[in-house]
mmCIF file of C-alpha atoms and ligand atoms in Angstrom:
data_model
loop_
_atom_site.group_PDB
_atom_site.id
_atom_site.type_symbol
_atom_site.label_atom_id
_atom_site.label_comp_id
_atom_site.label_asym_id
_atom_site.label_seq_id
_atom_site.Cartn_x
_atom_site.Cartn_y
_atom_site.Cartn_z
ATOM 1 C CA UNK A 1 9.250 2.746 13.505
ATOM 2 C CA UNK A 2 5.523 1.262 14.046
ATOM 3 C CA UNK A 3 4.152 2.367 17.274
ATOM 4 C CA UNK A 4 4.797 -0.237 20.136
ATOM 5 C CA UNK A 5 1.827 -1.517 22.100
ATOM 6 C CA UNK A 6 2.314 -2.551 25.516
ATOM 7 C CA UNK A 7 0.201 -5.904 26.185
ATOM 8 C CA UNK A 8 0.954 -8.016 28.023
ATOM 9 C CA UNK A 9 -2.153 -10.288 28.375
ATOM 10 C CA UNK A 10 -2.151 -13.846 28.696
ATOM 11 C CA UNK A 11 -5.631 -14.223 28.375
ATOM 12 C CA UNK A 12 -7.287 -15.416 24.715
ATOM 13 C CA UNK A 13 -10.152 -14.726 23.044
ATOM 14 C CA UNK A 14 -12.026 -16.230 19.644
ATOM 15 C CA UNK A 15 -11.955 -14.079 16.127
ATOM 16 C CA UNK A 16 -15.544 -13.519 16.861
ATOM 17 C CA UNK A 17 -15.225 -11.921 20.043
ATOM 18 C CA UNK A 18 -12.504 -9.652 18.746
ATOM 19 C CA UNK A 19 -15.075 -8.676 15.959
ATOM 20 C CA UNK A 20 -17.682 -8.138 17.973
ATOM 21 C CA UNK A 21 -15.005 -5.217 20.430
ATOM 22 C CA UNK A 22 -14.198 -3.731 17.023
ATOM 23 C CA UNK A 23 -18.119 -3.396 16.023
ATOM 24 C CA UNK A 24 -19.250 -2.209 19.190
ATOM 25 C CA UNK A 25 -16.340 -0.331 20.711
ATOM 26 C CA UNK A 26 -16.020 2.767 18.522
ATOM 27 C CA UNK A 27 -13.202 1.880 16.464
ATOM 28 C CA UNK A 28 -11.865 4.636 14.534
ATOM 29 C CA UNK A 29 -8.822 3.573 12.398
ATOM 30 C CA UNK A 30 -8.502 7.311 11.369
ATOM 31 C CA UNK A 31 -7.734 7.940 15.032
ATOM 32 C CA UNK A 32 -4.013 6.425 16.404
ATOM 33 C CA UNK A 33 -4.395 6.976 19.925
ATOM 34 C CA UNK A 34 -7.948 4.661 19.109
ATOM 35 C CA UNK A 35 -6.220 2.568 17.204
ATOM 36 C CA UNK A 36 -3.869 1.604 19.506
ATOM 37 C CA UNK A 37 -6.266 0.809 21.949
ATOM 38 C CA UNK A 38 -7.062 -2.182 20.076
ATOM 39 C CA UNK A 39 -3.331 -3.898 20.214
ATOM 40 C CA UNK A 40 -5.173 -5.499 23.563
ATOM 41 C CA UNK A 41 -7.314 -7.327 21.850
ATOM 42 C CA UNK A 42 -5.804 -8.421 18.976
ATOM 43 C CA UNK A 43 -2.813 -9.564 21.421
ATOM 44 C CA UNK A 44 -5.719 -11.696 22.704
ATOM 45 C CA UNK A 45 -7.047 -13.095 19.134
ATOM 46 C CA UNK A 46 -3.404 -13.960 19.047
ATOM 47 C CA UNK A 47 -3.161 -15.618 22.427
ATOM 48 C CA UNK A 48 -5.569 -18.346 20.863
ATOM 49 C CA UNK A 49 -3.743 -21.036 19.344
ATOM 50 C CA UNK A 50 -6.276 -23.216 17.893
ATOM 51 C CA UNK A 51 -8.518 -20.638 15.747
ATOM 52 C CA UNK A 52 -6.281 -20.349 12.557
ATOM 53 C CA UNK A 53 -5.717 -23.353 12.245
ATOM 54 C CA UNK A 54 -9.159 -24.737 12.935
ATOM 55 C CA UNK A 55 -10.638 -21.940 10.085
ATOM 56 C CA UNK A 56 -7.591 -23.157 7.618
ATOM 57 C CA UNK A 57 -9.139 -26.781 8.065
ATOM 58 C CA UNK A 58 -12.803 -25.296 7.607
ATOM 59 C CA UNK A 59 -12.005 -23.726 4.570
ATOM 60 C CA UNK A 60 -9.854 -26.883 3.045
ATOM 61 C CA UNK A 61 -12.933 -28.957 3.282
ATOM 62 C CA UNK A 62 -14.891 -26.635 1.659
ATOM 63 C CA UNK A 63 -12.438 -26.402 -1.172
ATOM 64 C CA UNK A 64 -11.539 -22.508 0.203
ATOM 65 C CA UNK A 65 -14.721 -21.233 -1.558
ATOM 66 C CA UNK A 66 -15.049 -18.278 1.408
ATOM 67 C CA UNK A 67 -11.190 -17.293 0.310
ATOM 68 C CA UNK A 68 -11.969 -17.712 -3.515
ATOM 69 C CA UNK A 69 -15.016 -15.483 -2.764
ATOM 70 C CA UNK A 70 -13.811 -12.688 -0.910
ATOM 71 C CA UNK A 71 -10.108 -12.922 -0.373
ATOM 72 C CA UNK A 72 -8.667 -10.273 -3.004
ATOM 73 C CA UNK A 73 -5.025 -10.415 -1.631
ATOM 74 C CA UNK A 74 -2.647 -13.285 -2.919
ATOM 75 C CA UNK A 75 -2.227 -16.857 -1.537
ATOM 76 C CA UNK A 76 0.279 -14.944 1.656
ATOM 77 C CA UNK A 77 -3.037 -14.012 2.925
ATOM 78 C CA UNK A 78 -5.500 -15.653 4.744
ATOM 79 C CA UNK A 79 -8.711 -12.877 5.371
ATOM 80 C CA UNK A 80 -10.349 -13.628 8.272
ATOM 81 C CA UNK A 81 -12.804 -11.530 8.554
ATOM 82 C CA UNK A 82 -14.367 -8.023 6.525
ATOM 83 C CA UNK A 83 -15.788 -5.691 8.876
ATOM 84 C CA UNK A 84 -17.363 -2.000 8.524
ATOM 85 C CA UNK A 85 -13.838 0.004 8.793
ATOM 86 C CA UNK A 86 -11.415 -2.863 8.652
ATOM 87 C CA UNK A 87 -10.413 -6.275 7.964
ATOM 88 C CA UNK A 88 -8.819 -8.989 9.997
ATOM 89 C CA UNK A 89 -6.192 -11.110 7.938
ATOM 90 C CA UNK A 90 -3.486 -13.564 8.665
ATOM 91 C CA UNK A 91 -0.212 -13.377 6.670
ATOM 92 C CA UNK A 92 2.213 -15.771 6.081
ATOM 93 C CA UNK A 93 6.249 -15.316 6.395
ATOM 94 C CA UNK A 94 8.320 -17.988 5.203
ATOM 95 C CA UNK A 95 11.753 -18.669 5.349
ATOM 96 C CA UNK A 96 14.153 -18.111 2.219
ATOM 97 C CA UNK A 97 14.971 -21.489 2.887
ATOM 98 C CA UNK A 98 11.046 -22.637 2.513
ATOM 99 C CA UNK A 99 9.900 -24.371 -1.334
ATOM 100 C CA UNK A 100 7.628 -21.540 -1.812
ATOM 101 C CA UNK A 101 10.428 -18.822 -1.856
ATOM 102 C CA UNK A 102 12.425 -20.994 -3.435
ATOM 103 C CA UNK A 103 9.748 -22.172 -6.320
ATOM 104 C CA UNK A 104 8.055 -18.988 -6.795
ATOM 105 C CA UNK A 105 10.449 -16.338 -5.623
ATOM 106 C CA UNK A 106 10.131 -13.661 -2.496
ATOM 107 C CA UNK A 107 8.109 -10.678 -4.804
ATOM 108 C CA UNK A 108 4.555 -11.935 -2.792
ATOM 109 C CA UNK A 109 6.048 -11.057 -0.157
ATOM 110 C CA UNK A 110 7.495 -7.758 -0.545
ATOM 111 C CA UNK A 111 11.260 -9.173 1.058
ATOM 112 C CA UNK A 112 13.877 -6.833 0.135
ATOM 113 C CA UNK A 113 11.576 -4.122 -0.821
ATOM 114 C CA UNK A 114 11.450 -0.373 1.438
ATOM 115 C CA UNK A 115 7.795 0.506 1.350
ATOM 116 C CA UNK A 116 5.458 2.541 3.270
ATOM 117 C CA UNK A 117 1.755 1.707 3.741
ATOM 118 C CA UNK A 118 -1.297 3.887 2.241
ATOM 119 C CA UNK A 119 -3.388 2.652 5.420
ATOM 120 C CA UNK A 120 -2.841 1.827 8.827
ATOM 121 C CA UNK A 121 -2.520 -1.112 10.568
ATOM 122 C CA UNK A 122 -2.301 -3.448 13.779
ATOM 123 C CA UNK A 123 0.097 -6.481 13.841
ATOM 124 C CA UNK A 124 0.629 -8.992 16.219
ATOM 125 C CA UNK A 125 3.236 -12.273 16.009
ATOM 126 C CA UNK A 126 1.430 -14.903 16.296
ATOM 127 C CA UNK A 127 3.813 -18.404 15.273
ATOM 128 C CA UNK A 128 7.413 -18.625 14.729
ATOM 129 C CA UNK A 129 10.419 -15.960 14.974
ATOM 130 C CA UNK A 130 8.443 -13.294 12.668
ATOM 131 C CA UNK A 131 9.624 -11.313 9.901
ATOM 132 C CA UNK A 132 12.587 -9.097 10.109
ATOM 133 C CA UNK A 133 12.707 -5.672 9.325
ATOM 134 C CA UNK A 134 14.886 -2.106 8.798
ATOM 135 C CA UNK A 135 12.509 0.755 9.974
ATOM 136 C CA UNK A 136 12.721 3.664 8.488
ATOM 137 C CA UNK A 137 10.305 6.677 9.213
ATOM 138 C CA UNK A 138 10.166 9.639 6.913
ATOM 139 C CA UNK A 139 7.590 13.102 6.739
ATOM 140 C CA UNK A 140 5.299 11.808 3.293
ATOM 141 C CA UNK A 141 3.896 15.750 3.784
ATOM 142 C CA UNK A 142 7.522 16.560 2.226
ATOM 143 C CA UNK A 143 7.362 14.284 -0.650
ATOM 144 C CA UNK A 144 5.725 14.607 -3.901
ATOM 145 C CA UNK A 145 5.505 11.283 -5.240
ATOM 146 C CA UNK A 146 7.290 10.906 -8.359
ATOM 147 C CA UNK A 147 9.774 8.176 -9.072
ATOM 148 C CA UNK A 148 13.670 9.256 -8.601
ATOM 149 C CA UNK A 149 12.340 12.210 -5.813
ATOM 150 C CA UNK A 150 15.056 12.368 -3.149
ATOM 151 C CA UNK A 151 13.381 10.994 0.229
ATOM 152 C CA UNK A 152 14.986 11.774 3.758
ATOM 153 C CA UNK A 153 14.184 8.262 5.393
ATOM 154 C CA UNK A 154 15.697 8.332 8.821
ATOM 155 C CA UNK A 155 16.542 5.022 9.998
ATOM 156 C CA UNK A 156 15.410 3.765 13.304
ATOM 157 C CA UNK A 157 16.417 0.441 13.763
ATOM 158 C CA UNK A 158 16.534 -3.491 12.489
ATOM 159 C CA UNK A 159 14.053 -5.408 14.625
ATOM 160 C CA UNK A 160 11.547 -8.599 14.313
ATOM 161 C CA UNK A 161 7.833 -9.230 14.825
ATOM 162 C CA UNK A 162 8.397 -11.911 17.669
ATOM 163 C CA UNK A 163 5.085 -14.055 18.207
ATOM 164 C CA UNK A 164 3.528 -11.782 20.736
ATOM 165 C CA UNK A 165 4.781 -8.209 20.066
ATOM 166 C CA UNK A 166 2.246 -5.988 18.696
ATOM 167 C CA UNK A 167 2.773 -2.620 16.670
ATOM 168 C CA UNK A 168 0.501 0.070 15.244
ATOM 169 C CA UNK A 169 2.019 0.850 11.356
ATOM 170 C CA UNK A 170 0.966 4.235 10.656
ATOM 171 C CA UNK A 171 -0.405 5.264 7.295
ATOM 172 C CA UNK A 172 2.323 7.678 5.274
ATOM 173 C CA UNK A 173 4.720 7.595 8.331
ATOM 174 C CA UNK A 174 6.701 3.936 9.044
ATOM 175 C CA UNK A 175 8.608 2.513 6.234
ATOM 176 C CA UNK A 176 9.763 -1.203 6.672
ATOM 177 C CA UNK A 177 12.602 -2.890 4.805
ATOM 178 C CA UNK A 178 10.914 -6.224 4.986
ATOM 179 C CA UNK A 179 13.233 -9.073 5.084
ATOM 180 C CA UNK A 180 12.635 -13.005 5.601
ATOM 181 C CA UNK A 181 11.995 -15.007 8.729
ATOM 182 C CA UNK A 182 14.371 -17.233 10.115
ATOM 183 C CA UNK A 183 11.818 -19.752 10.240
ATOM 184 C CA UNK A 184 7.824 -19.730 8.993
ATOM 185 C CA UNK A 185 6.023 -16.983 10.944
ATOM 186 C CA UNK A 186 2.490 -16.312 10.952
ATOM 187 C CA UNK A 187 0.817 -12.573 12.051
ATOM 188 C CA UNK A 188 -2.364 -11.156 12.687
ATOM 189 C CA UNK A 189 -3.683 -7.695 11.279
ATOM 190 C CA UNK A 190 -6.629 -5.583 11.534
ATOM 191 C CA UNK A 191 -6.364 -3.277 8.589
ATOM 192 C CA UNK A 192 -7.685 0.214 8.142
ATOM 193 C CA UNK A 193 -10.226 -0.112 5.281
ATOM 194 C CA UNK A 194 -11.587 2.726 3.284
ATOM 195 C CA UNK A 195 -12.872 3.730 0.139
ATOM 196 C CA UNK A 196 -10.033 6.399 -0.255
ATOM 197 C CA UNK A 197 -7.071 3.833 0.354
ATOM 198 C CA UNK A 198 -6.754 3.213 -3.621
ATOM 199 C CA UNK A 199 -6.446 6.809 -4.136
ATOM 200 C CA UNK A 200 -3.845 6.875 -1.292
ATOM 201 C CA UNK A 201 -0.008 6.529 -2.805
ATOM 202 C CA UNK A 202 1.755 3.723 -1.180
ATOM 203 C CA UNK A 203 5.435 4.145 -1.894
ATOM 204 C CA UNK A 204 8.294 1.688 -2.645
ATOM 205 C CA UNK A 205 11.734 3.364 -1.923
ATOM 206 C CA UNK A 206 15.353 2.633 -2.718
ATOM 207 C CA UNK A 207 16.637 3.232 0.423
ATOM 208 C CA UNK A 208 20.340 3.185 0.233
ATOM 209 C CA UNK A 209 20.109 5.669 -2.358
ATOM 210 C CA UNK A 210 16.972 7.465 -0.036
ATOM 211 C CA UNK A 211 15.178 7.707 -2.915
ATOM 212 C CA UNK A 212 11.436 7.645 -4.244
ATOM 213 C CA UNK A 213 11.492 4.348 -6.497
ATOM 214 C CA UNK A 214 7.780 3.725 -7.619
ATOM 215 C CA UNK A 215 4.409 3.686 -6.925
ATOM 216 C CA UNK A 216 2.687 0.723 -5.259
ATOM 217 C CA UNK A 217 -0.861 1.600 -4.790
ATOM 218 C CA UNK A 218 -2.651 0.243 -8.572
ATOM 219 C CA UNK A 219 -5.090 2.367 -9.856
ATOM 220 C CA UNK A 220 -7.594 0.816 -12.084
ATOM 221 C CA UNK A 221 -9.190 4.083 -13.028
ATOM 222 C CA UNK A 222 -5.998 4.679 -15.104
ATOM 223 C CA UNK A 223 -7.045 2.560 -18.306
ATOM 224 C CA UNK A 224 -10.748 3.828 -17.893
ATOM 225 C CA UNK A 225 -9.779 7.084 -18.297
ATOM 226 C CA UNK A 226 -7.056 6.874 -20.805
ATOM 227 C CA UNK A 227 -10.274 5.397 -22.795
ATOM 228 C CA UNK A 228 -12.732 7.562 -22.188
ATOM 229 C CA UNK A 229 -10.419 10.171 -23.530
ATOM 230 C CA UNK A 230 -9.660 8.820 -26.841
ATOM 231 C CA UNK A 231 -12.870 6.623 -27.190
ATOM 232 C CA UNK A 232 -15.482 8.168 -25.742
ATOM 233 C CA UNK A 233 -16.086 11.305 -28.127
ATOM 234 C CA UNK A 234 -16.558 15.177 -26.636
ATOM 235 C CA UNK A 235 -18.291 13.627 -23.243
ATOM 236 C CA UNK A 236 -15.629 11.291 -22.497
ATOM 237 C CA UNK A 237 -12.769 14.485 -22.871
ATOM 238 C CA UNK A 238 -15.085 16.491 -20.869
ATOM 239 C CA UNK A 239 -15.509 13.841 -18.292
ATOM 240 C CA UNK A 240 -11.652 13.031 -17.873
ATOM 241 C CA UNK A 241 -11.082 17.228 -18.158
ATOM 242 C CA UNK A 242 -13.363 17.072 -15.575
ATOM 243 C CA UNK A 243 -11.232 14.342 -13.154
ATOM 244 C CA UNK A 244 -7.981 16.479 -14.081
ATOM 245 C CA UNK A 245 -9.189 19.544 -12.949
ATOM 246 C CA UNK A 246 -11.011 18.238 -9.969
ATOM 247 C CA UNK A 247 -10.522 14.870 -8.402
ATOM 248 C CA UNK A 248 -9.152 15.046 -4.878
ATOM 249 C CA UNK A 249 -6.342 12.722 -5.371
ATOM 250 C CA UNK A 250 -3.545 14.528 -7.337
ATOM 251 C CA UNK A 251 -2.535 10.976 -8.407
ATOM 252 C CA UNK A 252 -5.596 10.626 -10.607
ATOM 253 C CA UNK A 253 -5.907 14.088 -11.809
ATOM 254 C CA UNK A 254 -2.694 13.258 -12.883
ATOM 255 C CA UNK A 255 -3.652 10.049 -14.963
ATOM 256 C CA UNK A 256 -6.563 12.339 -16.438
ATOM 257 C CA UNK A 257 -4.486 15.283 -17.512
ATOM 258 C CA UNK A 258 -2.136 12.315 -19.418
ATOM 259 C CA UNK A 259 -5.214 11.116 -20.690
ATOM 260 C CA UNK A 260 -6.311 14.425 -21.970
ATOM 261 C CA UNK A 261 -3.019 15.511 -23.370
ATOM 262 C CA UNK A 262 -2.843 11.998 -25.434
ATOM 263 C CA UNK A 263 -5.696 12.808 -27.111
ATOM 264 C CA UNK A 264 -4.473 16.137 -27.977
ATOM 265 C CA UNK A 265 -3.889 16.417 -32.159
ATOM 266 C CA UNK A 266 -0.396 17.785 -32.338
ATOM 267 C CA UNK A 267 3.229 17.836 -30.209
ATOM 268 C CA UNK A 268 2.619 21.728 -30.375
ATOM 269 C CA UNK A 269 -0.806 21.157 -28.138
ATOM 270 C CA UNK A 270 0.258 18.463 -26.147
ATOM 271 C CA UNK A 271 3.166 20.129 -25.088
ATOM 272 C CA UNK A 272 1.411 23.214 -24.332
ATOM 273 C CA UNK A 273 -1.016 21.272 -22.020
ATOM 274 C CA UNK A 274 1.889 19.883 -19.885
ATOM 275 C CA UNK A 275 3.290 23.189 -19.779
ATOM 276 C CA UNK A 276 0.533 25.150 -18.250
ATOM 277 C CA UNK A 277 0.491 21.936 -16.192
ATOM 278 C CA UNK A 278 3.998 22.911 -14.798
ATOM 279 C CA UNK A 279 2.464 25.765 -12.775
ATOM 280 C CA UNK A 280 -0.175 23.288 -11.026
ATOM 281 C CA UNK A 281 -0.663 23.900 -7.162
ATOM 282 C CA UNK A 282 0.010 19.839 -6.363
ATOM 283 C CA UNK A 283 3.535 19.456 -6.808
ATOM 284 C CA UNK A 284 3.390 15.935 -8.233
ATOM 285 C CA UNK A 285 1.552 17.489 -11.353
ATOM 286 C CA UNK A 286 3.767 20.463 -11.443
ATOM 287 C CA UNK A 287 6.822 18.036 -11.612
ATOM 288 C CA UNK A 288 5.377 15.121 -13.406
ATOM 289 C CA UNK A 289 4.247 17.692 -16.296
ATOM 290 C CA UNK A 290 7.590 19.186 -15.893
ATOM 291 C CA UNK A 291 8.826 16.073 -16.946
ATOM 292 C CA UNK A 292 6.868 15.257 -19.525
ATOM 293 C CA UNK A 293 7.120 18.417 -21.153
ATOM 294 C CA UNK A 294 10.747 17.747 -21.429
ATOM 295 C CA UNK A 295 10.509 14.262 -23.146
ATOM 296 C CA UNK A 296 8.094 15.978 -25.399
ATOM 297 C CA UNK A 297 10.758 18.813 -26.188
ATOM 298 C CA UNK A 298 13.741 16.438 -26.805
ATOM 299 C CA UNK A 299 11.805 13.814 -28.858
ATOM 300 C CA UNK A 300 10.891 16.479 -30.815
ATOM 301 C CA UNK A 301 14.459 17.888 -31.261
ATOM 302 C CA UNK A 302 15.493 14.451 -32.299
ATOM 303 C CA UNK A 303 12.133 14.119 -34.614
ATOM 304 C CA UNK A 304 12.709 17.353 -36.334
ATOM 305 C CA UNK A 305 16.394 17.131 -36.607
ATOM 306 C CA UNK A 306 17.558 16.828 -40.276
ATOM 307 C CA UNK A 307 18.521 14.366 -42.015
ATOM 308 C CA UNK A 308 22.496 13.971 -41.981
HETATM 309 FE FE1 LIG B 406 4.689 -3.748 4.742
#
């Protein structure tokens, strides 16, 4: 499960002073032990009753144009504040028993859904009972990251983010069941940020089943190169040839390879694409093409089949 931090201050600081320790303290979100050593302070940020609301007022009167500007997660989300390596945010936990759940559902809020996290992050409770959870840890070096993969998630236990408690979620390694507050809650996060957290997987998992279910992590690159394939003449294949045989994330070398093979002229060539693809050193592409090859193979059975 997250990483407990043990603090136990009682005194309270302002959003800017916690901004100001982050961008002048060495903070290293790459680094857990340095990480950690920030629970303090957020602990502190979250000592301070007044500031949230006081910015939620400040942005209400001017019609939430700082939110509309910069704020790219959904209305659950309040950002705080974007910094060099991270961002501060406040997220909001309501109650199954609250209009919004019950007038727009619980999928913003990820209830009911086993997920892991492509970055790391602080938390701290900050108002009401806080969230509930089933932790789950598992070893994302064993995993290749295709739907239906068998996972071994090892439970740990079912526990709450009380208002005050503050855990370090570590990238790849703590899975969360998520599951609703009693009661509205309210945390605090400062979030890992980096350019390489989109090409990061984030997973969603069935976990009674301990099973890989999808991909959460959206890749807008995708429809680019699926374009640039078929659109974009001999440069735009050699481009996306280029990200399949080279981009460091295996997840968008596969979405070039797919993008390449599409624009391949026959099932004989297309097939034979996935199938050198099957002896690819990442074994997502070695099991994706796999997989694709067979489709390929038994659409074509059924395709070629004749006529009764
Ligand atoms: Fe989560």
């Amino acid at each position: 499960m997250p990483r407990l931090i043990a603090a136990d201050t009682t005194e309270s600081i302002e959003l800017a002073e916690l901004i100001e320790t982050l961008e002048t303290s060495g903070f290293d979100p790459q680094d857990e032990d340095n990480f950690a050593s920030f629970g303090g302070a957020l602990k502190k940020l979250g000592n301070n009753k007044s500031f949230l609301g006081d910015l939620i007022i400040g942005e209400l009167k001017q019609r939430c144009a700082g939110q509309l500007r910069d704020n790219q997660y959904s209305a659950q989300v309040i950002l705080l504040h974007s910094g060099t390596r991270y961002i501060i945010r406040a997220n909001f936990w309501p109650a199954m028993k609250d209009s919004v759940i019950r007038h727009s559902g619980t999928d913003p809020f990820f209830y009911g859904v086993a997920h892991d996290h492509n970055f790391s992050f602080l938390t701290v409770g900050y108002f009401g009972p806080g969230y509930w959870s089933d932790y789950y840890e598992y070893d994302y070096g064993a995993v290749a990251g295709y739907p239906g993969e068998k996972v071994a998630l090892r439970f740990v236990e079912k526990a709450r983010l009380e208002e005050g408690k503050v855990m370090l979620y570590r990238a790849h390694q703590d899975v969360h069941l998520q599951l609703a507050a009693d009661e509205m809650s309210i945390s605090l996060n400062i979030v890992e940020a980096s350019h390489s957290s989109s090409f990061r997987d984030q997973y969603r998992f069935d976990a009674v089943n301990g099973t890989l279910e999808g991909i959460m992590t959206r890749i807008s690159l995708e429809p680019l190169l699926a374009l640039a394939a078929t659109q974009a003449g001999e440069d735009g294949r050699d481009l996306v040839t280029d990200y399949a045989r080279r981009h460091p994330s295996d997840r968008i070398r596969w979405c070039a390879l797919r993008a390449v093979v599409s624009a391949e002229p026959s099932i004989d060539s297309r097939l034979a694409r996935f199938e050198a693809a099957t002896a690819d050193p990442s074994p997502l592409i070695a099991a994706l093409a796999r997989r694709e090859a067979e489709r390929i193979e038994v659409s074509r059975r059924w395709i070629e089949a004749p006529a009764a």
